[in-house]
Coordinates of C-alpha atoms and ligand atoms in Angstrom, one line a residue:
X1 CA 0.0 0.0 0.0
X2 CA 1.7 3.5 -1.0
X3 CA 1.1 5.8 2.4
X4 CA -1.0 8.6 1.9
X5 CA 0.9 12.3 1.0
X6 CA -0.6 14.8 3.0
X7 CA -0.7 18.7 3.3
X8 CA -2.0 19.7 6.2
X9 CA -3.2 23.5 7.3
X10 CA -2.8 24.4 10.7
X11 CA -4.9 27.7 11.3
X12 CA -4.1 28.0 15.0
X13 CA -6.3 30.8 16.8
X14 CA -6.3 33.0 13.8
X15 CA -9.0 34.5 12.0
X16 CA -12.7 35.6 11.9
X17 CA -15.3 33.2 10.3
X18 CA -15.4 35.7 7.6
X19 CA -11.9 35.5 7.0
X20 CA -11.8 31.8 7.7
X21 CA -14.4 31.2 4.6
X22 CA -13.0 33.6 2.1
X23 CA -9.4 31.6 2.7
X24 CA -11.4 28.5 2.0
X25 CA -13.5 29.9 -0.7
X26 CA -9.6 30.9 -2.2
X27 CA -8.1 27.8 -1.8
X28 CA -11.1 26.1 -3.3
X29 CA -10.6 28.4 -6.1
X30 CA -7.5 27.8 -6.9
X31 CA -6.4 24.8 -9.3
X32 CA -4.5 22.3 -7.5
X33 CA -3.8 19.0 -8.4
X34 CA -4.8 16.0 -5.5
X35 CA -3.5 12.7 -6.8
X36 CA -5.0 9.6 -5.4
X37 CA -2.6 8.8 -2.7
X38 CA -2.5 13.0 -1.5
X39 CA -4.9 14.8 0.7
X40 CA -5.2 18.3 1.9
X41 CA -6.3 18.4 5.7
X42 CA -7.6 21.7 7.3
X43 CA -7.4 22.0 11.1
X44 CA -9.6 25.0 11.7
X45 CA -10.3 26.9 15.2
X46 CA -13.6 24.8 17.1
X47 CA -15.7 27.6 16.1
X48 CA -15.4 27.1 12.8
X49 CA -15.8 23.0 12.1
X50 CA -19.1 23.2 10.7
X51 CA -18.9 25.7 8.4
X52 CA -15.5 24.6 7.1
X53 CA -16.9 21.0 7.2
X54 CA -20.1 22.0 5.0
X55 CA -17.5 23.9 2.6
X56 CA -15.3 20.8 2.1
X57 CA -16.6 17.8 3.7
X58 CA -18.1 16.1 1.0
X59 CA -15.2 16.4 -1.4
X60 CA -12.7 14.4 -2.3
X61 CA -9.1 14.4 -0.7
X62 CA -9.8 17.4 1.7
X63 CA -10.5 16.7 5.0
X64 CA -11.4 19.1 7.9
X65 CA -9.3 18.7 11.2
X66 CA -9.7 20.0 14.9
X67 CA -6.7 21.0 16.1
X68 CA -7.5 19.4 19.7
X69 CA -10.5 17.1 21.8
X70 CA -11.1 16.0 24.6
X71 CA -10.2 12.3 26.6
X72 CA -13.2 11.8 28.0
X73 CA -16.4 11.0 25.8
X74 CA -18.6 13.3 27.8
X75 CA -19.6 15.3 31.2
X76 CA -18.6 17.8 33.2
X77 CA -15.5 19.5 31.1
X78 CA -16.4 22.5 30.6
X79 CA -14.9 24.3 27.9
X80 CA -13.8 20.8 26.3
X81 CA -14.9 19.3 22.7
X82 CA -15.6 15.6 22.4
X83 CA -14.9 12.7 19.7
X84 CA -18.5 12.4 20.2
X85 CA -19.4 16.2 19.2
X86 CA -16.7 15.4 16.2
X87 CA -18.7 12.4 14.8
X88 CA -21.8 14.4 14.8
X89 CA -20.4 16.9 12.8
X90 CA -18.7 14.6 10.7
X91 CA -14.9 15.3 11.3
X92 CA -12.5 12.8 10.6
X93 CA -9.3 13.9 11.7
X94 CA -8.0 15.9 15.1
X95 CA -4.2 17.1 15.5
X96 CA -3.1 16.1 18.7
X97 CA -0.1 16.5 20.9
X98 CA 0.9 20.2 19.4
X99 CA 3.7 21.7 21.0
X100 CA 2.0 24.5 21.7
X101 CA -0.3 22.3 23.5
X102 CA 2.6 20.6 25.3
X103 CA 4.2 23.6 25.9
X104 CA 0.8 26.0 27.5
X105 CA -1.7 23.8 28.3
X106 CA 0.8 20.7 30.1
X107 CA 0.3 18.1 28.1
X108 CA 2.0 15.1 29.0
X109 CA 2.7 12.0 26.9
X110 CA 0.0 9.7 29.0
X111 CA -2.3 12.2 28.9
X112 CA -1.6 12.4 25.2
X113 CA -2.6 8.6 25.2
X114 CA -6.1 8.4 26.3
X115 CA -6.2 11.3 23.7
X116 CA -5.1 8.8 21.1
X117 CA -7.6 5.8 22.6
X118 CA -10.4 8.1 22.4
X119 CA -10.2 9.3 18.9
X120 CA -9.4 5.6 17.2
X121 CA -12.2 4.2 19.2
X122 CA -14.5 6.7 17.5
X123 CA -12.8 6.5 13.7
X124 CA -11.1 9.8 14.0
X125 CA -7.6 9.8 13.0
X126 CA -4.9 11.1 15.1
X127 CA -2.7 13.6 13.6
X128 CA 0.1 13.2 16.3
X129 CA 2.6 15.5 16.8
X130 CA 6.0 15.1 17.9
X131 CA 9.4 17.1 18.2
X132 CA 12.1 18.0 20.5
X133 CA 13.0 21.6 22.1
X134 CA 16.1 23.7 20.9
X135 CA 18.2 23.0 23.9
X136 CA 17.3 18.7 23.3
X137 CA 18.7 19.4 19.7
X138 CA 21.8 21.7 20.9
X139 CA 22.4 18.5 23.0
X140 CA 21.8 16.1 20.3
X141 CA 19.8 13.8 22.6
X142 CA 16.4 14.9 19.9
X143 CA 16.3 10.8 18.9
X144 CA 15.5 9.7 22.5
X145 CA 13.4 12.4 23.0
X146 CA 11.2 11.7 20.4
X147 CA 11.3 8.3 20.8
X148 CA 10.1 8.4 24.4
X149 CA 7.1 10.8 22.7
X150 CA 6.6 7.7 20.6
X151 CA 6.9 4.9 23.3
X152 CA 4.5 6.8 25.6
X153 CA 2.0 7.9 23.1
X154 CA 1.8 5.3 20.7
X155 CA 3.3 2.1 21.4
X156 CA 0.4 0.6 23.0
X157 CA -1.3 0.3 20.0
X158 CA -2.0 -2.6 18.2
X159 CA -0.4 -2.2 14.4
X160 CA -4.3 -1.8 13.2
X161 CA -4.8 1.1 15.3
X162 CA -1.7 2.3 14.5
X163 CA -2.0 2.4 10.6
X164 CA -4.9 4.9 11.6
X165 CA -2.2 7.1 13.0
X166 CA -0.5 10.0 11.2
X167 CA 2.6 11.6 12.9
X168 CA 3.8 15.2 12.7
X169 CA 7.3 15.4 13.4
X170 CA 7.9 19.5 14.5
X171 CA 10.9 20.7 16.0
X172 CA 10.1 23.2 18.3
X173 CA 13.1 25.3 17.2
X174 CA 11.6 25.6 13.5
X175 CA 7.6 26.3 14.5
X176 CA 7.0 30.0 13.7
X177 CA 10.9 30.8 13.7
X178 CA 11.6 30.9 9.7
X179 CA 14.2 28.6 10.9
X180 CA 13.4 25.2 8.9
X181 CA 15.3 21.7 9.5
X182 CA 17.4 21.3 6.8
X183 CA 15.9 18.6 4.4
X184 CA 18.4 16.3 5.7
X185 CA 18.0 16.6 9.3
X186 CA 14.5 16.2 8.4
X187 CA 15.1 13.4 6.5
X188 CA 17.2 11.8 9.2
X189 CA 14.5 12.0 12.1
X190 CA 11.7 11.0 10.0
X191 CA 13.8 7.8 9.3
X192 CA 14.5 7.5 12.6
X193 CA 11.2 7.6 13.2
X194 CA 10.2 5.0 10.7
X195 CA 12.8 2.7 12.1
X196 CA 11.2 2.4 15.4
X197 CA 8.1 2.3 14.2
X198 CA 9.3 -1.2 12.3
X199 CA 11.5 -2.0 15.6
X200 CA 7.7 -2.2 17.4
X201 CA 5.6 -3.1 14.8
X202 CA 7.3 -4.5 11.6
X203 CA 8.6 -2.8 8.4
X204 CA 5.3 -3.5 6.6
X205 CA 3.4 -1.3 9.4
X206 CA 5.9 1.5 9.6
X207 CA 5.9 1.7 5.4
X208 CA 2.1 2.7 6.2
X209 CA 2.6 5.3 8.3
X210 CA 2.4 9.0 6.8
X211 CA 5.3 11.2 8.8
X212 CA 4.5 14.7 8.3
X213 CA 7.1 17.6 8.8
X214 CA 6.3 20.6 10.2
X215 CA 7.9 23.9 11.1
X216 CA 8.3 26.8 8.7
X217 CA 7.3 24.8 5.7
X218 CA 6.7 27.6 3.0
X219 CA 5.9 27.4 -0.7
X220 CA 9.6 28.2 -1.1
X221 CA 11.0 24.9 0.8
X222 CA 8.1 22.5 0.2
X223 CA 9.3 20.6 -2.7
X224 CA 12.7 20.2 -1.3
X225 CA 11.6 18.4 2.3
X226 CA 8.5 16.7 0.7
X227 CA 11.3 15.6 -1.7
X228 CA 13.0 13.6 0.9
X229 CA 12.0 9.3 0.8
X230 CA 10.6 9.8 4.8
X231 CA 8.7 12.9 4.1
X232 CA 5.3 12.3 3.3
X233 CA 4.1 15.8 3.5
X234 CA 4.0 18.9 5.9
X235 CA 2.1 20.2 9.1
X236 CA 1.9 24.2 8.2
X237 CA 0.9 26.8 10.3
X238 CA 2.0 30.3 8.9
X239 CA 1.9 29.5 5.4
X240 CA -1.4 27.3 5.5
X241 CA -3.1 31.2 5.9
X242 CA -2.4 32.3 2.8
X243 CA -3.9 31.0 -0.2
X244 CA -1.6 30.9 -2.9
X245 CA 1.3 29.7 -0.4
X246 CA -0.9 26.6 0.8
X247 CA -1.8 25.7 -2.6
X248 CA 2.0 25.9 -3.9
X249 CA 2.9 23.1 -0.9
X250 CA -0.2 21.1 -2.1
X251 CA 1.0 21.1 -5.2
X252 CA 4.6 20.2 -3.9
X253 CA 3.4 16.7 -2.7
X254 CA 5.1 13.8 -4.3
Ligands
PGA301 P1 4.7 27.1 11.3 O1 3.9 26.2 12.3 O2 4.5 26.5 9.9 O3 4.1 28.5 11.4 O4 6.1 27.1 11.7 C1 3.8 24.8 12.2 C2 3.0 24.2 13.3 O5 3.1 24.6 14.4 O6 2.2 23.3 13.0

């Protein structure tokens, strides 16, 4: 099976509705061309699920993301969004684990877990992220860190959950800093990643698994990481909110 080639948008808390569904109306717009095996994903602010899900949900190879839910299915969590509200809206994908996340809101590996449970048990896929701080990297001790990110996350999983994983691998040091991994240290963690992927659960599993990059991506630098045999797309923030850039790293998909 060739692993899917994805593009995902990652809004963050930025923009009005109005300004949410022109950018959507612009990329829709816009001639791009999705091959079978690519998909464009769109992780938009809560607010804004339904409408960007009645703009794109029924189309082909564009999906609409949340870019966070809940552990528990329902209750008393105020403030919180459910798998269960994402079914019933029909959204089939949720970015989890996001440094920022991490970083501001304390989320911990375990936690990060049940996160994982929550949304395979109710068909939504996982986009998890992973990715080591500057000082990890200045050390060079960003394998182990990532692969204790992995271990605590993910390696729970049976190999058919995991399949219905996609992992974002983001360097803190490169997230909003212009300051992108070079396509070979890219390269090198995303193999890294791969190998113990197939050190847990086989070479034929961890040849399924889409690995994401993420951090700076820009029109400019997309076909050269995306280029790379381990890179099987991007996580964009920044560039994902503006049309023409977001539709130049579709386009730079293998
Ligand atoms: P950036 O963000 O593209 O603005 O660096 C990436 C991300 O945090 O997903």
């Amino acid at each position: 099976m060739m692993r899917k080639q994805i593009a995902a948008a990652n809004w963050k808390m930025n923009l009005s509705l109005q300004q949410g569904e022109q950018l959507i109306n612009d990329l829709l717009s816009k001639p791009h061309d999705l091959k079978e095996n690519q998909l464009a994903v769109f992780a938009v602010p809560a607010p804004y699920l339904m409408m960007a899900q009645e703009k794109m949900g029924t189309k082909n190879r564009v999906a609409v993301a949340a870019q966070n839910c809940y552990s528990k299915k329902s209750g008393a969590y105020t403030g919180e969004i459910s798998v269960e509200m994402l079914n019933s809206i029909g959204v089939k994908y949720v970015v989890l684990g996001h440094s920022e996340r991490r970083e501001y809101f304390n989320e911990s590996n375990q936690f990060l877990a049940e996160k994982i449970d929550i949304s395979l048990s109710h068909h939504i896929t996982p986009i998890f992220c992973c990715g080591e701080p500057l000082q990890i990297r200045e050390e060079g001790t960003q394998n182990a860190y990532v692969a204790a990110q992995l271990k605590e996350s993910l390696f729970h999983l049976t190999s058919a959950q995991l399949v219905n994983v996609v992992i974002a691998y983001e360097p803190i040091w490169a997230i909003g800093t212009g300051k992108t991994a070079s396509s070979d240290q890219a390269q090198e963690m995303h193999a890294f990643i791969r190998a113990e992927l197939a050190h847990v659960y086989g070479k034929e599993t961890a040849d399924q698994i889409s690995i994401l990059y993420g951090g700076s991506v820009k029109a400019n630098n997309a076909v050269e990481l995306f280029s790379q045999p381990d890179v099987d797309g991007g996580l964009v923030g920044g560039a994902s909110l503006i049309a023409d850039e977001f539709v130049a790293i579709i386009n730079a998909l293998k």
